[in-house]
Short mmCIF file of C-alpha atoms in Angstrom, two decimals:
data_model
loop_
_atom_site.label_atom_id
_atom_site.label_comp_id
_atom_site.label_asym_id
_atom_site.label_seq_id
_atom_site.Cartn_x
_atom_site.Cartn_y
_atom_site.Cartn_z
CA MET A 10 0.00 0.00 0.00
CA LYS A 11 2.86 2.36 0.95
CA LEU A 12 4.59 1.54 -2.32
CA GLN A 13 1.41 2.22 -4.24
CA ALA A 14 1.00 5.57 -2.51
CA CYS A 15 4.60 6.54 -3.34
CA LEU A 16 4.13 5.50 -6.95
CA LEU A 17 0.93 7.50 -7.18
CA THR A 18 2.59 10.66 -5.81
CA MET A 19 5.48 10.26 -8.22
CA VAL A 20 3.09 9.85 -11.10
CA LEU A 21 1.06 12.89 -10.13
CA LEU A 22 4.15 15.08 -9.72
CA TRP A 23 5.87 13.84 -12.85
CA PRO A 24 3.75 15.71 -15.40
CA ALA A 25 4.05 18.89 -13.35
CA THR A 26 7.85 18.77 -13.31
CA ALA A 27 7.95 17.71 -16.94
CA ALA A 28 5.87 20.74 -17.88
CA GLN A 29 8.41 23.18 -16.37
CA GLY A 30 10.23 23.84 -19.62
CA ALA A 31 7.15 23.49 -21.77
CA THR A 32 5.72 26.05 -24.18
CA ASP A 33 2.09 27.14 -23.96
CA LEU A 34 -0.17 25.57 -26.54
CA PRO A 35 -2.12 27.91 -28.82
CA THR A 36 -5.73 28.52 -27.77
CA PRO A 37 -7.79 27.26 -29.49
CA TYR A 38 -5.53 24.42 -30.60
CA PRO A 39 -5.95 23.50 -34.31
CA TYR A 40 -7.21 19.92 -33.90
CA PRO A 41 -7.26 17.67 -36.97
CA GLU A 42 -10.62 16.55 -38.35
CA PRO A 43 -11.52 12.84 -38.41
CA ALA A 44 -12.04 11.31 -41.86
CA TRP A 45 -15.56 10.14 -41.05
CA SER A 46 -18.29 11.67 -38.90
CA PRO A 47 -18.01 10.48 -35.28
CA TYR A 48 -21.75 9.78 -35.29
CA LEU A 49 -21.42 7.42 -38.26
CA VAL A 50 -18.43 5.70 -36.63
CA GLY A 51 -20.31 5.43 -33.32
CA LEU A 52 -23.35 3.94 -35.07
CA LEU A 53 -21.19 1.35 -36.85
CA ILE A 54 -19.26 0.47 -33.67
CA GLY A 55 -22.58 0.01 -31.85
CA ILE A 56 -23.74 -2.38 -34.58
CA LEU A 57 -20.34 -4.14 -34.48
CA VAL A 58 -20.56 -4.76 -30.71
CA LEU A 59 -24.12 -6.08 -31.09
CA SER A 60 -22.92 -8.39 -33.90
CA THR A 61 -20.11 -9.89 -31.82
CA LEU A 62 -22.50 -10.40 -28.89
CA ALA A 63 -25.05 -12.10 -31.14
CA LEU A 64 -22.74 -14.07 -33.44
CA ALA A 65 -19.82 -14.98 -31.17
CA GLY A 66 -21.34 -14.50 -27.72
CA LYS A 67 -18.36 -12.31 -26.86
CA LYS A 68 -17.65 -8.71 -25.93
CA ILE A 69 -15.23 -6.49 -27.80
CA GLY A 70 -12.34 -5.72 -25.47
CA ALA A 71 -8.68 -4.82 -25.73
CA SER A 72 -6.78 -4.64 -22.44
CA SER A 73 -6.70 -8.37 -21.63
CA ALA A 74 -4.87 -8.94 -24.92
CA TYR A 75 -1.84 -7.26 -23.35
CA SER A 76 -1.99 -9.37 -20.18
CA ASP A 77 -2.31 -12.54 -22.27
CA ALA A 78 0.58 -11.44 -24.47
CA ALA A 79 2.73 -10.58 -21.43
CA GLY A 80 1.88 -13.97 -19.92
CA MET A 81 2.77 -15.80 -23.12
CA ILE A 82 6.12 -14.03 -23.35
CA GLY A 83 6.57 -15.14 -19.73
CA ARG A 84 5.60 -18.72 -20.62
CA LEU A 85 8.37 -18.77 -23.23
CA MET A 86 10.99 -17.20 -20.94
CA ALA A 87 10.13 -18.54 -17.48
CA PRO A 88 7.15 -20.92 -17.59
CA ASN A 89 7.48 -22.06 -13.98
CA HIS A 90 7.50 -18.52 -12.67
CA ILE A 91 4.35 -17.65 -14.63
CA ALA A 92 2.66 -20.78 -13.27
CA THR A 93 3.19 -19.53 -9.69
CA LEU A 94 1.28 -16.28 -10.27
CA PRO A 95 -2.33 -16.53 -9.08
CA TYR A 96 -3.59 -14.22 -11.82
CA TYR A 97 -2.17 -16.40 -14.58
CA GLN A 98 -3.37 -19.59 -12.87
CA GLU A 99 -6.87 -18.16 -12.98
CA SER A 100 -6.64 -16.72 -16.45
CA LYS A 101 -4.16 -18.81 -18.41
CA PRO A 102 -2.22 -16.78 -20.95
CA MET A 103 -3.22 -18.10 -24.37
CA ILE A 104 -4.01 -16.83 -27.82
CA GLY A 105 -7.61 -15.86 -27.25
CA TRP A 106 -10.48 -13.85 -28.67
CA THR A 107 -9.33 -10.47 -27.35
CA LEU A 108 -5.76 -10.92 -28.56
CA THR A 109 -7.00 -11.59 -32.10
CA ILE A 110 -9.28 -8.53 -31.82
CA VAL A 111 -6.27 -6.34 -31.00
CA LEU A 112 -4.19 -7.80 -33.84
CA GLY A 113 -7.16 -7.13 -36.13
CA VAL A 114 -7.36 -3.54 -34.87
CA ILE A 115 -3.74 -2.93 -35.88
CA MET A 116 -4.42 -4.30 -39.36
CA GLY A 117 -7.75 -2.50 -39.76
CA SER A 118 -6.30 0.81 -38.66
CA PHE A 119 -3.41 0.37 -41.07
CA LEU A 120 -5.87 -0.21 -43.92
CA ALA A 121 -7.94 2.82 -42.94
CA ALA A 122 -4.90 5.09 -42.66
CA TRP A 123 -3.43 3.75 -45.90
CA THR A 124 -6.61 4.21 -47.93
CA GLY A 125 -7.09 7.66 -46.41
CA GLY A 126 -3.50 8.78 -46.90
CA GLU A 127 -3.07 9.21 -43.14
CA LEU A 128 -0.11 6.91 -42.40
CA THR A 129 2.19 8.81 -40.04
CA GLY A 130 5.48 7.07 -39.16
CA THR A 131 6.28 9.70 -36.51
CA TYR A 132 7.56 9.16 -32.98
CA LEU A 133 6.56 12.55 -31.56
CA GLN A 134 3.07 13.75 -32.50
CA ASP A 135 2.22 17.38 -33.39
CA MET A 136 0.61 18.41 -30.14
CA TRP A 137 3.39 16.83 -28.08
CA ILE A 138 6.01 18.74 -30.10
CA ALA A 139 4.04 21.99 -29.76
CA ARG A 140 4.10 21.49 -25.99
CA PHE A 141 7.41 19.80 -25.17
CA GLY A 142 9.56 20.56 -28.20
CA ALA A 143 11.07 18.42 -30.96
CA ASP A 144 13.95 17.17 -28.80
CA SER A 145 11.78 15.60 -26.08
CA GLY A 146 12.06 11.99 -27.25
CA LEU A 147 13.35 10.71 -23.93
CA LEU A 148 10.55 12.42 -22.01
CA ARG A 149 7.95 10.94 -24.38
CA THR A 150 9.46 7.48 -23.98
CA SER A 151 9.32 7.63 -20.17
CA VAL A 152 5.83 9.11 -20.10
CA ALA A 153 4.47 6.57 -22.60
CA LEU A 154 6.09 3.66 -20.75
CA LEU A 155 4.78 4.78 -17.38
CA GLY A 156 1.37 5.62 -18.84
CA GLY A 157 1.02 2.25 -20.54
CA ALA A 158 2.04 0.39 -17.39
CA LEU A 159 -0.36 2.31 -15.12
CA MET A 160 -3.17 1.90 -17.61
CA ALA A 161 -2.74 -1.87 -17.90
CA TYR A 162 -2.52 -2.22 -14.11
CA GLY A 163 -5.65 -0.12 -13.67
CA ALA A 164 -7.51 -2.00 -16.39
CA ARG A 165 -6.83 -5.36 -14.76
CA MET A 166 -7.97 -4.00 -11.41
CA ALA A 167 -11.11 -2.36 -12.82
CA GLY A 168 -11.88 -5.38 -15.02
CA GLY A 169 -11.58 -3.77 -18.44
CA CYS A 170 -10.69 -0.73 -20.52
CA THR A 171 -12.33 1.88 -22.73
CA SER A 172 -13.48 -0.90 -25.11
CA GLY A 173 -14.62 -3.65 -22.72
CA HIS A 174 -16.07 -1.35 -20.07
CA GLY A 175 -16.39 1.93 -22.00
CA ILE A 176 -18.40 0.59 -24.93
CA SER A 177 -19.35 -3.09 -24.54
CA GLY A 178 -20.17 -2.86 -20.82
CA THR A 179 -21.85 0.55 -20.73
CA LEU A 180 -24.24 -0.31 -23.53
CA GLN A 181 -25.34 -3.36 -21.54
CA LEU A 182 -25.92 -0.95 -18.64
CA ALA A 183 -23.38 -2.63 -16.34
CA VAL A 184 -22.87 -0.63 -13.13
CA SER A 185 -19.17 -1.66 -12.99
CA SER A 186 -18.63 -0.27 -16.49
CA TRP A 187 -20.31 3.09 -15.87
CA ILE A 188 -18.29 3.59 -12.67
CA ALA A 189 -15.06 2.55 -14.40
CA VAL A 190 -15.53 4.74 -17.46
CA ILE A 191 -16.36 7.82 -15.36
CA CYS A 192 -13.16 7.19 -13.34
CA PHE A 193 -11.15 6.71 -16.58
CA PHE A 194 -12.17 10.20 -17.66
CA ILE A 195 -11.68 11.82 -14.23
CA GLY A 196 -8.10 10.48 -14.07
CA GLY A 197 -7.42 11.25 -17.73
CA ILE A 198 -8.80 14.79 -17.67
CA ALA A 199 -6.86 15.67 -14.50
CA THR A 200 -3.58 14.32 -15.92
CA ALA A 201 -4.01 15.93 -19.35
CA MET A 202 -4.90 19.33 -17.82
CA LEU A 203 -1.74 19.17 -15.66
CA MET A 204 0.45 18.19 -18.57
CA TYR A 205 -0.86 20.37 -21.38
CA ARG A 206 -2.71 23.37 -19.98
CA MET A 207 -1.03 24.31 -16.67
CA MET B 167 -24.98 -20.87 -33.25
CA ASP B 168 -21.61 -21.48 -31.71
CA PRO B 169 -20.89 -24.71 -29.88
CA ALA B 170 -17.27 -23.77 -29.24
CA SER B 171 -18.23 -21.03 -26.79
CA ASP B 172 -19.27 -23.59 -24.14
CA SER B 173 -15.70 -24.55 -23.38
CA HIS B 174 -15.01 -21.08 -22.07
CA SER B 175 -18.09 -20.15 -20.18
CA VAL B 176 -15.99 -18.80 -17.27
CA PRO B 177 -14.95 -15.24 -18.09
CA SER B 178 -11.27 -14.67 -17.47
CA GLU B 179 -11.92 -11.36 -15.73
CA ASN B 180 -13.44 -13.15 -12.79
CA PHE B 181 -10.08 -13.62 -11.18
CA SER B 182 -9.89 -12.77 -7.47
CA GLU B 183 -13.15 -14.51 -6.78
CA GLU B 184 -13.29 -17.29 -4.19
CA ARG B 185 -9.51 -17.33 -4.11
CA PRO B 186 -8.63 -18.34 -0.51
CA GLY B 187 -10.47 -21.68 -0.59
CA GLN B 188 -8.70 -22.76 -3.74
CA THR B 189 -5.14 -21.79 -2.86
CA ARG B 190 -4.50 -25.00 -0.94
CA ASP B 191 -5.67 -27.16 -3.81
CA ALA B 192 -3.46 -25.29 -6.22
CA ASP B 193 -0.44 -25.81 -3.98
CA SER B 194 -0.96 -29.50 -3.44
CA GLU B 195 -1.50 -30.01 -7.14
CA PRO B 196 0.86 -27.61 -8.94
CA SER B 197 -0.32 -26.93 -12.45
CA ASP B 198 2.25 -27.80 -15.05
CA PRO B 199 2.69 -24.86 -17.41
CA GLN B 200 4.02 -27.22 -20.08
CA LYS B 201 0.54 -28.69 -20.31
CA TRP B 202 -1.24 -25.39 -20.81
CA ASP B 203 -2.74 -24.95 -24.26
CA TRP B 204 -1.72 -22.11 -26.54
CA LEU B 205 -5.06 -21.65 -28.24
CA GLU B 206 -7.92 -20.50 -26.05
CA ALA B 207 -10.63 -20.95 -28.66
CA SER B 208 -11.18 -22.76 -31.94
CA PRO B 209 -9.25 -21.41 -34.95
CA GLY B 210 -12.58 -20.43 -36.52
CA LYS B 211 -13.52 -18.32 -33.55
CA LEU B 212 -10.07 -16.72 -33.45
CA ALA B 213 -10.39 -15.89 -37.15
CA ALA B 214 -13.77 -14.29 -36.38
CA GLY B 215 -12.06 -12.23 -33.67
CA LEU B 216 -9.44 -11.11 -36.15
CA PHE B 217 -12.16 -10.06 -38.58
CA PHE B 218 -14.23 -8.15 -36.00
CA GLY B 219 -11.02 -6.53 -34.77
CA LEU B 220 -10.14 -5.47 -38.29
CA VAL B 221 -13.49 -3.74 -38.72
CA PHE B 222 -13.14 -2.15 -35.26
CA GLY B 223 -9.65 -0.84 -36.04
CA PHE B 224 -10.77 0.51 -39.42
CA LEU B 225 -13.62 2.41 -37.75
CA LEU B 226 -11.42 3.74 -34.93
CA GLN B 227 -8.93 5.17 -37.42
CA LYS B 228 -11.61 6.67 -39.68
CA GLY B 229 -13.23 8.19 -36.59
CA GLY B 230 -9.95 9.97 -35.82
CA VAL B 231 -9.61 8.38 -32.41
CA ALA B 232 -6.22 6.84 -33.22
CA LYS B 233 -4.85 10.40 -33.40
CA PHE B 234 -2.79 11.67 -30.47
CA ASP B 235 -3.99 15.28 -30.81
CA ILE B 236 -7.67 14.36 -30.88
CA LEU B 237 -7.38 12.08 -27.84
CA ILE B 238 -5.53 14.67 -25.75
CA GLY B 239 -8.03 17.30 -26.92
CA VAL B 240 -10.86 15.13 -25.62
CA LEU B 241 -9.18 14.87 -22.21
CA LEU B 242 -8.68 18.66 -22.22
CA LEU B 243 -12.41 19.02 -22.96
CA GLU B 244 -11.52 20.97 -26.10
CA ASN B 245 -13.04 18.54 -28.58
CA PHE B 246 -15.60 15.82 -27.96
CA ILE B 247 -14.99 13.35 -30.77
CA VAL B 248 -14.45 10.33 -28.49
CA VAL B 249 -17.52 11.29 -26.47
CA LYS B 250 -19.60 11.49 -29.66
CA VAL B 251 -18.34 8.11 -30.89
CA MET B 252 -18.89 6.43 -27.53
CA LEU B 253 -22.30 7.92 -26.77
CA THR B 254 -23.62 7.11 -30.27
CA ALA B 255 -22.36 3.52 -29.92
CA ILE B 256 -23.91 3.29 -26.45
CA ILE B 257 -27.30 4.63 -27.60
CA VAL B 258 -27.42 2.24 -30.58
CA GLY B 259 -26.09 -0.62 -28.46
CA MET B 260 -28.39 -0.17 -25.48
CA ILE B 261 -31.49 -0.12 -27.67
CA GLY B 262 -30.20 -3.01 -29.80
CA SER B 263 -29.14 -5.20 -26.89
CA TYR B 264 -32.51 -4.62 -25.19
CA PHE B 265 -34.37 -6.01 -28.19
CA LEU B 266 -31.83 -8.76 -28.91
CA ARG B 267 -32.06 -9.94 -25.31
CA ARG B 268 -35.84 -9.95 -25.43
CA MET B 269 -35.65 -12.06 -28.58
CA GLY B 270 -33.20 -14.38 -26.83
CA VAL B 271 -30.43 -13.76 -29.36
CA VAL B 272 -27.89 -12.36 -26.89
CA GLU B 273 -27.14 -12.93 -23.24
CA LEU B 274 -25.86 -10.39 -20.76
CA GLN B 275 -22.03 -10.34 -20.86
CA ILE B 276 -20.95 -8.03 -18.08
CA ASN B 277 -18.37 -7.91 -15.30
CA GLU B 278 -19.07 -7.96 -11.61
CA THR B 279 -19.46 -4.66 -9.82
CA LYS B 280 -16.69 -4.13 -7.25
CA TYR B 281 -16.89 -0.54 -6.13
CA GLY B 282 -13.34 -0.40 -4.71
CA ALA B 283 -11.60 -2.00 -7.68
CA ASN B 284 -13.74 -0.21 -10.27
CA VAL B 285 -12.96 3.20 -8.75
CA ILE B 286 -9.26 2.76 -7.86
CA GLY B 287 -8.46 0.77 -11.01
CA GLY B 288 -10.46 3.26 -13.06
CA LEU B 289 -8.54 6.25 -11.69
CA LEU B 290 -5.15 4.56 -12.21
CA PHE B 291 -6.22 3.72 -15.74
CA GLY B 292 -7.24 7.34 -16.29
CA ILE B 293 -3.86 8.71 -15.15
CA GLY B 294 -2.13 6.27 -17.48
CA PHE B 295 -4.51 7.26 -20.29
CA GLY B 296 -3.59 10.94 -19.82
CA LEU B 297 0.13 10.14 -19.88
CA LEU B 298 0.10 7.79 -22.87
CA ALA B 299 -2.77 9.57 -24.71
CA TYR B 300 -3.91 6.29 -26.22
CA CYS B 301 -6.11 3.72 -24.46
CA PRO B 302 -5.47 -0.01 -25.01
CA GLY B 303 -7.71 -0.24 -28.10
CA THR B 304 -6.73 3.08 -29.66
CA ASN B 305 -3.08 2.33 -28.88
CA ALA B 306 -3.35 -0.65 -31.22
CA ALA B 307 -5.04 1.60 -33.79
CA ALA B 308 -2.26 4.17 -33.34
CA VAL B 309 0.33 1.45 -33.99
CA GLY B 310 -1.58 0.53 -37.16
CA GLN B 311 -1.57 4.06 -38.53
CA GLY B 312 2.15 4.39 -37.84
CA ASN B 313 2.44 6.35 -34.57
CA LEU B 314 5.75 4.97 -33.36
CA ASP B 315 5.31 6.20 -29.77
CA ALA B 316 2.40 3.74 -29.48
CA LEU B 317 4.98 0.92 -29.71
CA VAL B 318 6.40 2.18 -26.42
CA GLY B 319 2.81 2.15 -25.19
CA VAL B 320 2.64 -1.56 -26.05
CA VAL B 321 5.78 -2.24 -23.98
CA GLY B 322 4.29 -0.27 -21.07
CA LEU B 323 0.99 -2.14 -21.31
CA LEU B 324 2.79 -5.50 -21.30
CA LEU B 325 4.87 -4.41 -18.32
CA GLY B 326 1.88 -3.15 -16.34
CA SER B 327 -0.06 -6.36 -17.02
CA TYR B 328 2.86 -8.42 -15.76
CA LEU B 329 3.19 -6.24 -12.66
CA TYR B 330 -0.49 -6.81 -11.93
CA ALA B 331 -0.06 -10.56 -12.27
CA LEU B 332 3.00 -10.34 -10.01
CA SER B 333 1.14 -8.31 -7.40
CA SER B 334 -1.68 -10.85 -7.43
CA LYS B 335 0.75 -13.08 -5.54
CA PHE B 336 1.04 -10.68 -2.61
CA SER B 337 -2.12 -8.61 -2.43
CA SER B 338 -4.65 -11.45 -2.82
CA GLY B 339 -6.90 -8.75 -4.19
CA THR B 340 -7.71 -6.80 -1.01
CA ALA B 341 -8.93 -3.72 -2.84
CA SER B 342 -10.90 -5.77 -5.32
CA ARG B 343 -13.00 -7.16 -2.48
CA TRP B 344 -14.42 -3.85 -1.32
CA GLY B 345 -18.02 -3.37 -2.29
CA LYS B 346 -18.50 -6.54 -4.30
CA ARG B 347 -22.03 -6.51 -5.63
CA GLY B 348 -22.07 -9.20 -8.33
CA LYS B 349 -23.27 -8.62 -11.89
CA LEU B 350 -25.33 -5.51 -11.35
CA THR B 351 -27.05 -3.36 -13.99
CA LEU B 352 -28.27 0.23 -13.74
CA PRO B 353 -32.00 -0.62 -14.11
CA GLU B 354 -31.59 -3.00 -11.14
CA ILE B 355 -30.18 -0.37 -8.79
CA VAL B 356 -32.71 2.22 -9.92
CA GLY B 357 -35.44 -0.37 -9.53
CA ILE B 358 -37.20 -0.07 -12.89
CA SER B 359 -37.49 -2.42 -15.86
CA GLN B 360 -34.74 -2.51 -18.45
CA GLY B 361 -37.14 -1.36 -21.17
CA ARG B 362 -38.23 1.69 -19.23
CA PHE B 363 -34.62 2.52 -18.33
CA VAL B 364 -33.53 2.41 -21.99
CA ALA B 365 -36.59 4.47 -23.00
CA ILE B 366 -35.38 7.22 -20.63
CA ALA B 367 -31.59 6.90 -20.96
CA ALA B 368 -31.37 6.80 -24.78
CA PRO B 369 -33.13 10.18 -25.29
CA VAL B 370 -31.13 11.71 -22.40
CA LEU B 371 -27.82 10.66 -24.00
CA ALA B 372 -29.06 11.88 -27.40
CA ALA B 373 -29.89 15.22 -25.77
CA VAL B 374 -26.31 15.43 -24.44
CA LEU B 375 -25.04 15.02 -28.01
CA LEU B 376 -27.45 17.67 -29.33
CA LEU B 377 -26.36 20.02 -26.55
CA LEU B 378 -22.69 19.54 -27.49
CA GLU B 379 -23.51 20.44 -31.09
CA ALA B 380 -25.62 23.41 -29.98
CA ILE B 381 -22.79 24.96 -27.95
CA GLY B 382 -20.39 24.68 -30.86
CA PHE B 383 -18.61 21.35 -30.45
#
């Protein structure tokens, strides 16, 4: 618990210290436009989630793909160690439905970006550069690593992510999902405000 | 429709349930990791997952939610693209799943409510989301469109998942026990029928979207 508290403080202070040498973003910031209307995309995602529920009896999720992948890497490197972890005993790391969903997402997004001429190939994105400068690669690496790790830890604790809870669970009116998604946004808004607008 | 789904009727997310009673059994009969399978479902079902994922990823990218700037803008409350995508999907999905469940085509597939774990895990997730800018699904979409920082996101996500599995050895899920309420839905806690709940909630969410448009988002 003490360790978790320390980690949390570090994480909350990190963006503040990182923002010391940052430049103010223009207001309003010139955000890019999506290729398709968000309402059309939302409608189609809603239909997609209903289709997977009806045809495969499964939810669309994403976060457990990373825990399965991490567990499978562990099975190749240290199988006996992985077998001692209660989480992996309960949920054996295998190539499952969610992992194939996430692999499909990578491919589908590539196709969409390719057909729309939106392939990027950049390490630092525009808004990051506008805020932290073009030579902030190390900062981005640490922030992304820490962010990814916290997010996966939180997702496992909360039982899902923005896909599993945020879309599949909320539309089935699950109380756990509505609580989780509200907390996702509270944490995300607070962190983003500290990092980009303070 | 799908006989293969029976073999995995226990959702993997249900870890941390009824743990203490089983620990002894697990110790006296250590599971041999060499005997664990590599495929969790039939190849056909995995191919279906790949296909649904492909459509999902295509839509995420076309919706602009694989873009770093748009995602940070949403968290800064300066654009509402993710909110529009999610609320539209939720409105369509809540109406659709109500009718599909009445017709017996779909069953409820939800996670248990655990107030402690949902809140603490949700907030940790949110902080990570703000730092990385991509969530687990959109991180995969960002990788697909060529955002190289999302590859670091993948490493972080793998690391965090492993740390959770590691901590499951010591914590025995203390926080995830607070406020366990089982598979609870909103109509149940409000105390009205699902149909009536959807009939109220869908127009309310649609009104939120109209309001966003009206004030210039």
